[in-house]
PDB file of C-alpha atoms in Angstrom:
ATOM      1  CA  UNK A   1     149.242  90.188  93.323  1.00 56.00           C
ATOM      2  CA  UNK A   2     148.397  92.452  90.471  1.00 57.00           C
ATOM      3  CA  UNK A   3     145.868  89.785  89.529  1.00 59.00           C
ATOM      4  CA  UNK A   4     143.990  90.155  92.754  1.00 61.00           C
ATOM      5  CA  UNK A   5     143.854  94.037  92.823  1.00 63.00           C
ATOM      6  CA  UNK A   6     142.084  93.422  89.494  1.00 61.00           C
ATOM      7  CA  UNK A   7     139.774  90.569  90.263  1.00 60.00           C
ATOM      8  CA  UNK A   8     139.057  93.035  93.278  1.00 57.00           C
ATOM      9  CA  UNK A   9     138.379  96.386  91.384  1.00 58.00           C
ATOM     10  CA  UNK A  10     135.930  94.233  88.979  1.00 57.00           C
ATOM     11  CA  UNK A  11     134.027  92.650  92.179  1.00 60.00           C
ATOM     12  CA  UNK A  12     133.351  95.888  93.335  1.00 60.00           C
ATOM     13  CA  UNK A  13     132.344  97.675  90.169  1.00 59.00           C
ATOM     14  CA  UNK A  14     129.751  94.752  89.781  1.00 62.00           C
ATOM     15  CA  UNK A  15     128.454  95.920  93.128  1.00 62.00           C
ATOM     16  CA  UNK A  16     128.628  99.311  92.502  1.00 68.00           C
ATOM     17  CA  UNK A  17     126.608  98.710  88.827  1.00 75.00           C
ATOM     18  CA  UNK A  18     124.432  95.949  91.119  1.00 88.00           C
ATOM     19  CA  UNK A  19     123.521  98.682  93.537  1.00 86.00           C
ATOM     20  CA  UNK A  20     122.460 101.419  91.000  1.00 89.00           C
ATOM     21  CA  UNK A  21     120.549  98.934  89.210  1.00 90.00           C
ATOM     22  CA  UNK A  22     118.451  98.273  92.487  1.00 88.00           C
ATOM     23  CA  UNK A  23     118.282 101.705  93.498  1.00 89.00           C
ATOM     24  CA  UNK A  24     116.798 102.623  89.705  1.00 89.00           C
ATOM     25  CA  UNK A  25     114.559  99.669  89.873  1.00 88.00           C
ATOM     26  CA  UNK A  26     112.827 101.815  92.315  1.00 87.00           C
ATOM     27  CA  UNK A  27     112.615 104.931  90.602  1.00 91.00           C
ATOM     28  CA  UNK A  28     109.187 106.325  88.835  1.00 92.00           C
ATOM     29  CA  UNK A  29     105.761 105.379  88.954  1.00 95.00           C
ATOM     30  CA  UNK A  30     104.642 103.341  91.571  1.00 95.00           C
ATOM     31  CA  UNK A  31     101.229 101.977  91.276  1.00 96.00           C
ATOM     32  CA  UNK A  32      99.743 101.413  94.716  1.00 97.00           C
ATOM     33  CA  UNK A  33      95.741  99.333  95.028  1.00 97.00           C
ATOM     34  CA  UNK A  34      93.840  99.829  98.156  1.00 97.00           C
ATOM     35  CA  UNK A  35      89.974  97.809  98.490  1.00 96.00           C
ATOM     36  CA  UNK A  36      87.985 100.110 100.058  1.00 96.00           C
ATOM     37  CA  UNK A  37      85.869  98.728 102.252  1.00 95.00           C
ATOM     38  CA  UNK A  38      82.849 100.881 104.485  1.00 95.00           C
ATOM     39  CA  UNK A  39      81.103  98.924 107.277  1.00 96.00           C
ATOM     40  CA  UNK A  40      82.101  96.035 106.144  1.00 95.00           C
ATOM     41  CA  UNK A  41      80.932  96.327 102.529  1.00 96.00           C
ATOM     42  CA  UNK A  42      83.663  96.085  99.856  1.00 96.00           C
ATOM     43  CA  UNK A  43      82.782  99.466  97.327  1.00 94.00           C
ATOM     44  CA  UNK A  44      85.739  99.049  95.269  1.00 94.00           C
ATOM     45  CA  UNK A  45      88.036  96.220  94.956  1.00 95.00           C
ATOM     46  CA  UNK A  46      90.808  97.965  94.391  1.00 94.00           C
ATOM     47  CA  UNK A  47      91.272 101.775  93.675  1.00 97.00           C
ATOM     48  CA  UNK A  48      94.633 102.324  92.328  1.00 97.00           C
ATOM     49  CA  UNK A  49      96.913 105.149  92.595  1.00 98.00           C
ATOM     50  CA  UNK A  50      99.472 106.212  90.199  1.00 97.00           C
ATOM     51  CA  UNK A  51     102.486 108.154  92.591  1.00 97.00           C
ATOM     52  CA  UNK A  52     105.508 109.209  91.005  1.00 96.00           C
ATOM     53  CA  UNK A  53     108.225 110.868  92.643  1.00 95.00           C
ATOM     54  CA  UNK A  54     107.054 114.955  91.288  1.00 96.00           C
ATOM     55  CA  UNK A  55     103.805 113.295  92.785  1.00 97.00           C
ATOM     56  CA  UNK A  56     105.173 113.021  95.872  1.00 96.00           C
ATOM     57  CA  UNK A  57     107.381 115.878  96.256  1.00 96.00           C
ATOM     58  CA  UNK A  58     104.630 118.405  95.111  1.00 96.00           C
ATOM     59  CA  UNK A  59     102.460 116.971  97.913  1.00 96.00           C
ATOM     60  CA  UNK A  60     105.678 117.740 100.239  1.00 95.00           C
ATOM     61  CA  UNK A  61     106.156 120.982  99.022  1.00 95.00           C
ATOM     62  CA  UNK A  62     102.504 121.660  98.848  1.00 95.00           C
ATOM     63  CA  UNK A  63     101.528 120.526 102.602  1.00 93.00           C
ATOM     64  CA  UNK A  64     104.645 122.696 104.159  1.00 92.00           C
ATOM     65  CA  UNK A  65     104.380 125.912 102.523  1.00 90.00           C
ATOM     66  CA  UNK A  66     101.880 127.287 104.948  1.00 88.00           C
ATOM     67  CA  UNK A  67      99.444 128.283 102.526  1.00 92.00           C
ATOM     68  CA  UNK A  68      97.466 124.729 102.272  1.00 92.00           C
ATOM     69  CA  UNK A  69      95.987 122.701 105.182  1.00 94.00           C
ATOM     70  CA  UNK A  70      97.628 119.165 105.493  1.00 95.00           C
ATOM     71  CA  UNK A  71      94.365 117.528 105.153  1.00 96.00           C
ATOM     72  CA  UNK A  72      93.619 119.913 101.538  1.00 96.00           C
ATOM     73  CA  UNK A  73      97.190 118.781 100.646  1.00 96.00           C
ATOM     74  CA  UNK A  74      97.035 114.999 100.776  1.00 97.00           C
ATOM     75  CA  UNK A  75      92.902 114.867  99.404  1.00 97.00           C
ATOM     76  CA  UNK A  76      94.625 116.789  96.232  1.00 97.00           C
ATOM     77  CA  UNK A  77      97.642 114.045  96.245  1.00 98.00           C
ATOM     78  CA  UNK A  78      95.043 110.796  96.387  1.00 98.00           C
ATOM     79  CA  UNK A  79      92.114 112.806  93.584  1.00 97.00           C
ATOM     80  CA  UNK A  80      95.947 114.049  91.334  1.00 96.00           C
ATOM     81  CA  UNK A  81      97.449 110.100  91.820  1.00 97.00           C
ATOM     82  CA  UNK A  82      93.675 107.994  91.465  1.00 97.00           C
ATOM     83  CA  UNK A  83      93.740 106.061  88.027  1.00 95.00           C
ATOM     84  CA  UNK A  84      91.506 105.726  86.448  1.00 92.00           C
ATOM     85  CA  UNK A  85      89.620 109.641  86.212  1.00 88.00           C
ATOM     86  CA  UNK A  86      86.286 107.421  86.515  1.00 89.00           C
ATOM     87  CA  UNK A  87      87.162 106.332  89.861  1.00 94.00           C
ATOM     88  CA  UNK A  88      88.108 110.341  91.170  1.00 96.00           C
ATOM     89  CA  UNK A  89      84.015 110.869  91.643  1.00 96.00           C
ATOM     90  CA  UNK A  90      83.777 107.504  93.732  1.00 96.00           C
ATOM     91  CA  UNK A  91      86.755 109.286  95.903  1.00 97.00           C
ATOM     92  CA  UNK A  92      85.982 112.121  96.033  1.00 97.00           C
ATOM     93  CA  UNK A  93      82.526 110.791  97.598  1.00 97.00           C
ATOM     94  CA  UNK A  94      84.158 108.366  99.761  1.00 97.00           C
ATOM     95  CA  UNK A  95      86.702 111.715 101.191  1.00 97.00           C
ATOM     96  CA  UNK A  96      83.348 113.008 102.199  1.00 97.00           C
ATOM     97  CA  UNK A  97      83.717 109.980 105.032  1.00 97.00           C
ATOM     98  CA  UNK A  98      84.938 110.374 108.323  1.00 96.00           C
ATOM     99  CA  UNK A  99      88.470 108.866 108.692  1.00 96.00           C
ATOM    100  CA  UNK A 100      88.809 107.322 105.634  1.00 97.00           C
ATOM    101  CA  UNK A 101      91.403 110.020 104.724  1.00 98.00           C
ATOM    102  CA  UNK A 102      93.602 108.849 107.426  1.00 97.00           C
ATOM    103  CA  UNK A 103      92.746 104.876 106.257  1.00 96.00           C
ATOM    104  CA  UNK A 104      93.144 105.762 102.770  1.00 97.00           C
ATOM    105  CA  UNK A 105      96.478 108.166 102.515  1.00 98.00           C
ATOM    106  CA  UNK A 106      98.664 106.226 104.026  1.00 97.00           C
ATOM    107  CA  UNK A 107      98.226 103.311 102.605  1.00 97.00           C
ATOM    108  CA  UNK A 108      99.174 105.032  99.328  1.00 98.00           C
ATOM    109  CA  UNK A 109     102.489 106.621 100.624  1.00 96.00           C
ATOM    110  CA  UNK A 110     103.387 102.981 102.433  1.00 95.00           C
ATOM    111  CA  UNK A 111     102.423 101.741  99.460  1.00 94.00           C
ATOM    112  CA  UNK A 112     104.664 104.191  96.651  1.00 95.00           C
ATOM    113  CA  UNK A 113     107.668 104.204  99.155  1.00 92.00           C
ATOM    114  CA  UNK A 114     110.856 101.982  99.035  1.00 89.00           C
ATOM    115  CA  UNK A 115     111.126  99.718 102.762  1.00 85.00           C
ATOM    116  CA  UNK A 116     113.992 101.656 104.791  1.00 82.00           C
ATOM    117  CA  UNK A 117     115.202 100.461 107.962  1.00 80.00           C
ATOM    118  CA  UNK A 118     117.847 102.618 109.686  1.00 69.00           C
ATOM    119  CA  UNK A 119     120.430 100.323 111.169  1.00 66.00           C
ATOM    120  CA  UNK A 120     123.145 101.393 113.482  1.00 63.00           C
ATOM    121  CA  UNK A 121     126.505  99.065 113.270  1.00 62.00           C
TER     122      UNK A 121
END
């Protein structure tokens, strides 16, 4: 009996050190790539974004204080997360677009944030 309370008690500290192990695998830097394409013309194959979690949470703070417009908020999150700084010209230029904010940002946020699906048992 005493056997299976231990054999139990290791089985779930393997989960337990299983589960933080998966949950820090998704910690830090995310690198997100999104082609931009305009018309139907491919400009950049792949501008890449650099989001880590102060990243994100200054953009949170940021866009709720009041003080700063949501759209001023997340163009300052995509020009502060683009990688390389050559490629912050070409985006800033392409912001200048109609809509591509709205095409652009969140495909970066999808892209930086874990899959969650609420489940109700």
């Amino acid at each position: 009996m005493a056997n299976q309370s231990i054999e139990k008690q290791e089985n779930d500290d393997k989960k337990d050190t299983t589960t933080l192990d998966f949950i820090r695998s998704l910690q830090g830097v995310k690198t997100v790539i999104v082609p931009i394409s305009l018309n139907g013309m491919l400009v950049h194959k792949g501008m890449k974004f650099a989001v880590s979690p102060a990243d994100y949470n200054h953009y949170l703070n940021t866009s709720q204080n009041g003080k700063v417009s949501l759209i001023a908020a997340s163009k300052d999150f995509l020009m502060h997360t683009v990688t390389p700084e050559s490629d912050q010209q070409l985006l800033m230029e392409i912001l200048k677009i109609t809509g591509t904010l709205d095409h652009i940002f969140p495909k970066v946020i999808d892209g930086a944030t874990p899959n969650m699906e609420a489940t109700l048992d």
